[in-house]
Amino acid sequence: MTPTLRRKLEALAERREELERLLAEPEVVANNARFRDLSREFSQLEPIATALADEARAKADLAAAESMRTDPDLRELADEEIAAAQARLQELEQELALLLVPRDPRDEGNLFLEVRAGTGGDEAAIFAGDLFRMYARYAERQGWKVEIESDNPGEHGGYKEVVARVVGRGAFSRLKFESGTHRVQRVPATESQGRIHTSAATVAIIPEADEVDEIVINPADLRVDTYRSSGAGGQHVNKTESAIRITHVPSGVVVECQTERSQHANRDKAMKRLKAQLLDAERQRHDAAQAESRRLQVGSGDRSQRIRTYNFPQGRITDHRVEGLTLYDLPNVLAGDLDPLLQRLSHEHQVDALAQLSAG
């Protein structure tokens, strides 16, 4: 570990000790907001303190084992314990380095999931439906809630476009690397000659940030259209123009919502998503200027970048952003078993961020 990273660890350890003292002060305990903020910061630093304590014990074990080598009868045992202690210290050093990577404040929040059919006609819409079900099943495994905001079904199944809100702790941290173009290679259900086709769908993961209420939107910049909902809900939704489409004219961003019975409720949900999209677009511009060299653009929504290929004949999934990230487990992944992919992507992001932190 570089001296720079070691100094940062020591500073964080000192900050944790300071927080421990502050949290015991009566005036802090009496201030609910301050106590909550300091408690959150304390809990975030706790893993670093635990790892540093483990490192100190491993160093003590190493020193004890090295002292045993002076005894010929214990030398063999000492060599084994020295090797074990050195291996443990290497693990802890890597763990501590990764703990220095700054946390994304959006990680614990909810998100908006947008899946759209790309090139490939009906097969692209069917594939978009497959992707949406994959994420919905993964969300179900995590205990998250998926709320469809708007959808436009394909003529032969799937979706031309579907937008959903995913509600659950840590949802954004798990799915934030899914934005981009997903490509599928398979024999479509609509293909009569048995030929393999290549189609695509795009995915965007947009964080539902807490500060969306801070965004000020000029009502004059909005064009609001109403229309009849095409979703489920009985005769009411089909007879009233409860669905809402809002266009933010300066940016060209369009959002729709048709899931609620009332026009007012649909408008509120559409405005919330519009604010989230505008905030995310601003973050994209900032991140692009600050992190052009990063291989994984977190939550970028860059749908022009092909990030993954799903090859059905070979049962293979290849993520093109990480060298060697290929799985031959396509059915289980589409059934919602995404952790092997998501964990590898998260690790690669941590490595990239740590490299930048070390360089800085």
Coordinates of C-alpha atoms in Angstrom, one line a residue:
M1 CA 0.0 0.0 0.0
T2 CA 1.3 3.4 -0.9
P3 CA 2.1 6.0 1.9
T4 CA -0.7 8.2 0.5
L5 CA -3.3 5.5 1.0
R6 CA -1.9 4.6 4.4
R7 CA -2.2 8.3 5.6
K8 CA -5.8 8.3 4.4
L9 CA -6.6 5.2 6.4
E10 CA -5.0 6.7 9.5
A11 CA -7.1 9.9 9.0
L12 CA -10.3 7.9 8.7
A13 CA -9.4 5.9 11.9
E14 CA -8.9 9.2 13.8
R15 CA -12.2 10.5 12.5
R16 CA -14.0 7.4 13.7
E17 CA -12.5 7.9 17.2
E18 CA -13.7 11.5 17.1
L19 CA -17.2 10.5 16.0
E20 CA -17.3 8.0 18.9
R21 CA -16.6 10.8 21.4
L22 CA -19.2 13.1 19.7
L23 CA -21.9 10.5 19.8
A24 CA -21.5 10.3 23.6
E25 CA -22.0 14.1 24.1
P26 CA -25.5 15.0 25.5
E27 CA -26.0 17.9 23.1
V28 CA -25.4 15.6 20.1
V29 CA -27.8 13.0 21.5
A30 CA -30.4 15.7 22.0
N31 CA -30.2 16.8 18.3
N32 CA -31.8 14.0 16.4
A33 CA -30.7 15.2 12.9
R34 CA -27.1 15.6 13.9
F35 CA -27.1 12.4 15.9
R36 CA -28.5 10.5 12.8
D37 CA -25.9 12.0 10.4
L38 CA -23.0 11.3 12.8
S39 CA -24.2 7.8 13.4
R40 CA -24.4 7.1 9.6
E41 CA -20.9 8.4 9.2
F42 CA -19.7 6.3 12.1
S43 CA -21.3 3.1 10.7
Q44 CA -19.6 3.8 7.3
L45 CA -16.2 4.0 9.0
E46 CA -16.7 0.9 11.2
P47 CA -15.5 -1.6 8.5
I48 CA -12.2 0.3 8.2
A49 CA -11.8 0.2 12.0
T50 CA -12.5 -3.5 12.0
A51 CA -10.0 -4.2 9.2
L52 CA -7.3 -2.1 10.9
A53 CA -7.8 -4.1 14.1
D54 CA -7.5 -7.3 12.2
E55 CA -4.4 -6.0 10.5
A56 CA -2.8 -5.2 13.9
R57 CA -3.5 -8.7 15.1
A58 CA -2.1 -10.2 12.0
K59 CA 1.1 -8.1 12.4
A60 CA 1.4 -9.3 16.1
D61 CA 0.9 -12.9 15.0
L62 CA 3.7 -12.4 12.4
A63 CA 6.1 -11.0 15.0
A64 CA 5.3 -13.8 17.4
A65 CA 5.9 -16.4 14.7
E66 CA 9.2 -14.8 13.6
S67 CA 10.4 -14.9 17.2
M68 CA 9.7 -18.6 17.3
R69 CA 12.2 -19.3 14.5
T70 CA 15.1 -18.9 16.9
D71 CA 14.0 -22.2 18.5
P72 CA 15.1 -25.1 16.2
D73 CA 12.3 -27.3 17.5
L74 CA 9.7 -24.7 16.6
R75 CA 11.2 -23.5 13.3
E76 CA 9.0 -25.6 11.0
L77 CA 5.8 -24.6 12.9
A78 CA 7.0 -21.0 12.9
D79 CA 7.5 -21.0 9.1
E80 CA 3.9 -22.2 8.6
E81 CA 2.6 -19.5 10.9
I82 CA 4.7 -16.8 9.2
A83 CA 3.4 -17.8 5.8
A84 CA -0.2 -17.7 7.1
A85 CA 0.2 -14.3 8.7
Q86 CA 1.8 -12.9 5.6
A87 CA -1.0 -14.1 3.4
R88 CA -3.6 -12.7 5.9
L89 CA -1.8 -9.3 5.8
Q90 CA -1.9 -9.2 2.0
E91 CA -5.7 -9.9 2.1
L92 CA -6.2 -7.2 4.7
E93 CA -4.1 -4.7 2.7
Q94 CA -6.3 -5.3 -0.3
E95 CA -9.5 -5.1 1.7
L96 CA -8.4 -1.8 3.4
A97 CA -7.5 -0.3 0.0
L98 CA -10.9 -1.1 -1.4
L99 CA -12.6 0.4 1.7
L100 CA -11.0 3.7 0.8
V101 CA -13.0 3.9 -2.5
P102 CA -15.6 6.6 -1.9
R103 CA -19.1 5.4 -1.7
D104 CA -21.6 6.7 -4.2
P105 CA -24.3 8.5 -2.2
R106 CA -26.9 7.2 -4.6
D107 CA -26.1 3.5 -4.0
E108 CA -28.7 2.8 -1.3
G109 CA -31.5 4.5 -3.3
N110 CA -34.2 3.4 -5.7
L111 CA -34.0 3.7 -9.5
F112 CA -35.9 4.0 -12.7
L113 CA -35.4 1.1 -15.1
E114 CA -36.0 1.8 -18.8
V115 CA -35.8 -1.0 -21.4
R116 CA -36.4 -0.2 -25.1
A117 CA -36.3 -2.4 -28.2
G118 CA -33.5 -1.5 -30.6
T119 CA -32.5 -2.9 -34.0
G120 CA -34.3 -6.2 -34.9
G121 CA -38.0 -5.4 -35.2
D122 CA -40.3 -7.9 -33.4
E123 CA -37.4 -9.9 -32.1
A124 CA -35.9 -6.8 -30.5
A125 CA -39.2 -6.2 -28.7
I126 CA -39.3 -9.8 -27.5
F127 CA -35.7 -9.5 -26.2
A128 CA -36.6 -6.3 -24.4
G129 CA -39.3 -8.2 -22.7
D130 CA -36.8 -11.0 -21.7
L131 CA -34.4 -8.4 -20.3
F132 CA -37.2 -6.7 -18.3
R133 CA -38.3 -10.0 -16.8
M134 CA -34.7 -10.8 -16.0
Y135 CA -34.4 -7.6 -13.9
A136 CA -37.9 -8.1 -12.4
R137 CA -36.9 -11.6 -11.3
Y138 CA -33.7 -10.4 -9.8
A139 CA -35.5 -7.7 -8.0
E140 CA -37.9 -10.3 -6.6
R141 CA -35.0 -12.3 -5.3
Q142 CA -33.7 -9.2 -3.5
G143 CA -37.1 -8.4 -2.0
W144 CA -37.4 -5.2 -4.0
K145 CA -40.7 -3.9 -5.5
V146 CA -41.1 -3.2 -9.2
E147 CA -43.7 -0.7 -10.3
I148 CA -44.3 -0.3 -14.0
E149 CA -44.7 3.4 -14.9
S150 CA -45.4 3.0 -18.6
D151 CA -45.2 0.3 -21.3
N152 CA -45.7 -0.1 -25.0
P153 CA -46.1 -3.8 -25.8
G154 CA -44.6 -5.4 -29.0
E155 CA -47.0 -6.9 -31.6
H156 CA -45.6 -10.4 -31.0
G157 CA -44.7 -10.1 -27.3
G158 CA -42.2 -8.3 -25.2
Y159 CA -42.0 -4.5 -25.2
K160 CA -41.2 -1.7 -27.6
E161 CA -40.6 0.2 -24.4
V162 CA -41.1 -0.3 -20.7
V163 CA -40.3 1.9 -17.8
A164 CA -40.5 0.8 -14.2
R165 CA -39.5 2.1 -10.8
V166 CA -37.5 -0.3 -8.7
V167 CA -37.9 0.3 -4.9
G168 CA -35.4 -1.4 -2.5
R169 CA -32.4 -0.7 -0.4
G170 CA -29.2 -0.9 -2.4
A171 CA -31.1 -1.3 -5.8
F172 CA -28.9 1.3 -7.6
S173 CA -25.7 -0.1 -6.3
R174 CA -26.5 -3.5 -7.7
L175 CA -27.9 -2.4 -11.1
K176 CA -26.0 0.8 -12.0
F177 CA -23.7 -0.9 -14.4
E178 CA -26.5 -2.3 -16.6
S179 CA -27.0 0.9 -18.7
G180 CA -26.1 0.4 -22.4
T181 CA -26.9 -1.7 -25.4
H182 CA -27.6 -5.4 -24.9
R183 CA -27.2 -7.7 -27.9
V184 CA -28.9 -11.1 -28.5
Q185 CA -27.9 -13.8 -31.0
R186 CA -30.6 -16.5 -31.4
V187 CA -33.2 -18.0 -33.7
P188 CA -36.2 -15.8 -33.2
A189 CA -39.7 -17.3 -32.6
T190 CA -40.7 -15.3 -35.7
E191 CA -38.0 -17.0 -37.9
S192 CA -39.3 -19.7 -40.2
Q193 CA -35.9 -20.7 -41.8
G194 CA -34.1 -21.4 -38.5
R195 CA -31.5 -18.7 -39.1
I196 CA -29.7 -17.0 -36.2
H197 CA -30.5 -13.3 -36.0
T198 CA -28.8 -10.5 -34.1
S199 CA -31.0 -8.0 -32.3
A200 CA -30.6 -5.4 -29.6
A201 CA -32.3 -3.6 -26.8
T202 CA -31.2 -0.7 -24.7
V203 CA -31.2 -0.4 -20.9
A204 CA -31.0 2.8 -18.8
I205 CA -30.6 2.8 -15.1
I206 CA -31.5 6.2 -13.6
P207 CA -31.1 6.8 -9.9
E208 CA -34.1 8.2 -8.0
A209 CA -32.0 10.8 -6.1
D210 CA -33.2 12.4 -2.9
E211 CA -32.5 15.8 -4.1
V212 CA -34.9 15.7 -7.1
D213 CA -37.1 18.2 -5.2
E214 CA -34.2 20.7 -5.4
I215 CA -34.4 20.8 -9.2
V216 CA -36.4 23.8 -10.3
I217 CA -38.3 23.3 -13.6
N218 CA -39.9 26.3 -15.4
P219 CA -43.5 25.3 -16.1
A220 CA -43.2 27.2 -19.4
D221 CA -40.6 24.6 -20.5
L222 CA -43.1 21.8 -20.2
R223 CA -45.6 20.4 -22.7
V224 CA -48.1 18.2 -21.1
D225 CA -50.3 15.8 -23.1
T226 CA -53.1 13.5 -21.8
Y227 CA -54.3 10.3 -23.4
R228 CA -56.2 7.2 -22.5
S229 CA -54.4 4.5 -20.7
S230 CA -53.8 1.2 -22.5
G231 CA -53.0 -0.8 -19.3
A232 CA -55.0 -2.8 -17.0
G233 CA -57.5 -1.3 -14.6
G234 CA -60.9 -1.9 -16.0
Q235 CA -63.3 0.4 -17.8
H236 CA -62.3 3.5 -15.9
V237 CA -58.8 3.8 -17.4
N238 CA -60.1 3.2 -20.9
K239 CA -62.8 5.9 -20.7
T240 CA -60.8 8.7 -19.2
E241 CA -57.7 10.5 -20.3
S242 CA -55.8 9.7 -17.1
A243 CA -52.4 8.9 -18.7
I244 CA -49.8 11.7 -18.8
R245 CA -47.0 12.5 -21.2
I246 CA -44.6 15.4 -20.2
T247 CA -42.0 16.8 -22.6
H248 CA -39.2 19.0 -21.3
V249 CA -38.8 21.1 -24.3
P250 CA -35.2 22.5 -23.7
S251 CA -33.7 19.0 -23.3
G252 CA -36.2 16.9 -25.3
V253 CA -36.7 14.5 -22.4
V254 CA -40.1 12.8 -22.6
V255 CA -41.7 10.9 -19.7
E256 CA -45.0 9.1 -19.5
C257 CA -47.1 7.5 -16.8
Q258 CA -50.3 5.6 -17.1
T259 CA -50.4 3.3 -14.2
E260 CA -52.6 5.3 -11.8
R261 CA -56.4 5.8 -12.0
S262 CA -56.1 9.6 -11.6
Q263 CA -54.5 12.1 -13.9
H264 CA -53.1 14.0 -10.9
A265 CA -51.3 10.9 -9.6
N266 CA -49.9 10.0 -13.0
R267 CA -48.6 13.6 -13.3
D268 CA -46.9 13.5 -9.9
K269 CA -45.1 10.3 -10.8
A270 CA -44.1 11.6 -14.3
M271 CA -42.7 14.8 -12.8
K272 CA -40.7 12.8 -10.3
R273 CA -39.1 10.7 -13.1
L274 CA -38.5 13.8 -15.2
K275 CA -36.6 15.5 -12.3
A276 CA -34.6 12.3 -11.8
Q277 CA -33.7 12.2 -15.5
L278 CA -32.6 15.8 -15.7
L279 CA -30.5 15.4 -12.6
D280 CA -28.9 12.2 -14.0
A281 CA -28.2 14.0 -17.3
E282 CA -26.4 16.8 -15.4
R283 CA -24.4 14.2 -13.4
Q284 CA -23.4 12.4 -16.7
R285 CA -22.0 15.6 -18.1
H286 CA -20.0 16.1 -14.9
D287 CA -18.8 12.5 -14.7
A288 CA -17.8 12.5 -18.4
A289 CA -15.6 15.5 -17.8
Q290 CA -14.0 14.1 -14.7
A291 CA -13.6 10.4 -15.6
E292 CA -13.1 9.9 -19.3
S293 CA -10.6 7.1 -18.7
R294 CA -12.9 4.9 -16.7
R295 CA -13.9 1.6 -18.3
L296 CA -17.2 1.4 -16.4
Q297 CA -19.2 4.6 -16.6
V298 CA -21.4 4.3 -13.6
G299 CA -25.1 4.9 -14.4
S300 CA -24.2 6.7 -17.6
G301 CA -27.2 5.6 -19.5
D302 CA -25.0 5.5 -22.6
R303 CA -27.2 3.4 -24.7
S304 CA -24.9 3.7 -27.8
Q305 CA -22.3 1.5 -26.1
R306 CA -22.7 -2.3 -26.6
I307 CA -22.0 -3.7 -23.2
R308 CA -23.1 -7.4 -23.3
T309 CA -24.0 -10.2 -25.8
Y310 CA -26.4 -13.0 -25.0
N311 CA -25.6 -15.9 -27.4
F312 CA -28.4 -18.6 -27.2
P313 CA -26.9 -21.3 -29.4
Q314 CA -23.8 -21.4 -27.1
G315 CA -25.6 -20.6 -23.9
R316 CA -23.1 -17.8 -23.4
I317 CA -23.1 -14.3 -21.9
T318 CA -20.2 -12.0 -22.6
D319 CA -19.7 -8.6 -21.0
H320 CA -17.5 -6.6 -23.3
R321 CA -16.3 -4.1 -20.7
V322 CA -14.3 -6.6 -18.7
E323 CA -11.7 -8.9 -20.2
G324 CA -12.5 -12.5 -19.7
L325 CA -16.0 -11.9 -18.3
T326 CA -17.9 -14.7 -20.0
L327 CA -20.4 -17.1 -18.4
Y328 CA -22.0 -20.2 -19.9
D329 CA -25.1 -20.0 -17.7
L330 CA -27.5 -18.1 -19.9
P331 CA -30.8 -19.8 -18.7
N332 CA -30.1 -19.0 -15.0
V333 CA -29.0 -15.5 -15.7
L334 CA -32.2 -14.7 -17.6
A335 CA -34.1 -16.3 -14.7
G336 CA -32.7 -13.6 -12.5
D337 CA -29.4 -15.0 -11.2
L338 CA -27.4 -11.9 -12.0
D339 CA -25.0 -11.8 -9.0
P340 CA -22.1 -13.5 -10.8
L341 CA -22.1 -10.7 -13.4
L342 CA -23.0 -7.8 -11.1
Q343 CA -20.4 -8.7 -8.4
R344 CA -17.6 -8.9 -11.0
L345 CA -18.6 -5.6 -12.5
S346 CA -18.7 -4.0 -9.0
H347 CA -15.2 -5.4 -8.3
E348 CA -13.8 -4.0 -11.5
H349 CA -15.2 -0.6 -10.7
Q350 CA -13.6 -0.7 -7.3
V351 CA -10.2 -1.6 -8.9
D352 CA -10.6 1.3 -11.3
A353 CA -11.6 3.8 -8.6
L354 CA -8.7 2.6 -6.4
A355 CA -6.2 3.1 -9.2
Q356 CA -7.5 6.7 -9.6
L357 CA -7.3 7.2 -5.9
S358 CA -3.7 6.0 -5.8
A359 CA -2.8 8.2 -8.7
G360 CA -4.4 11.2 -7.1

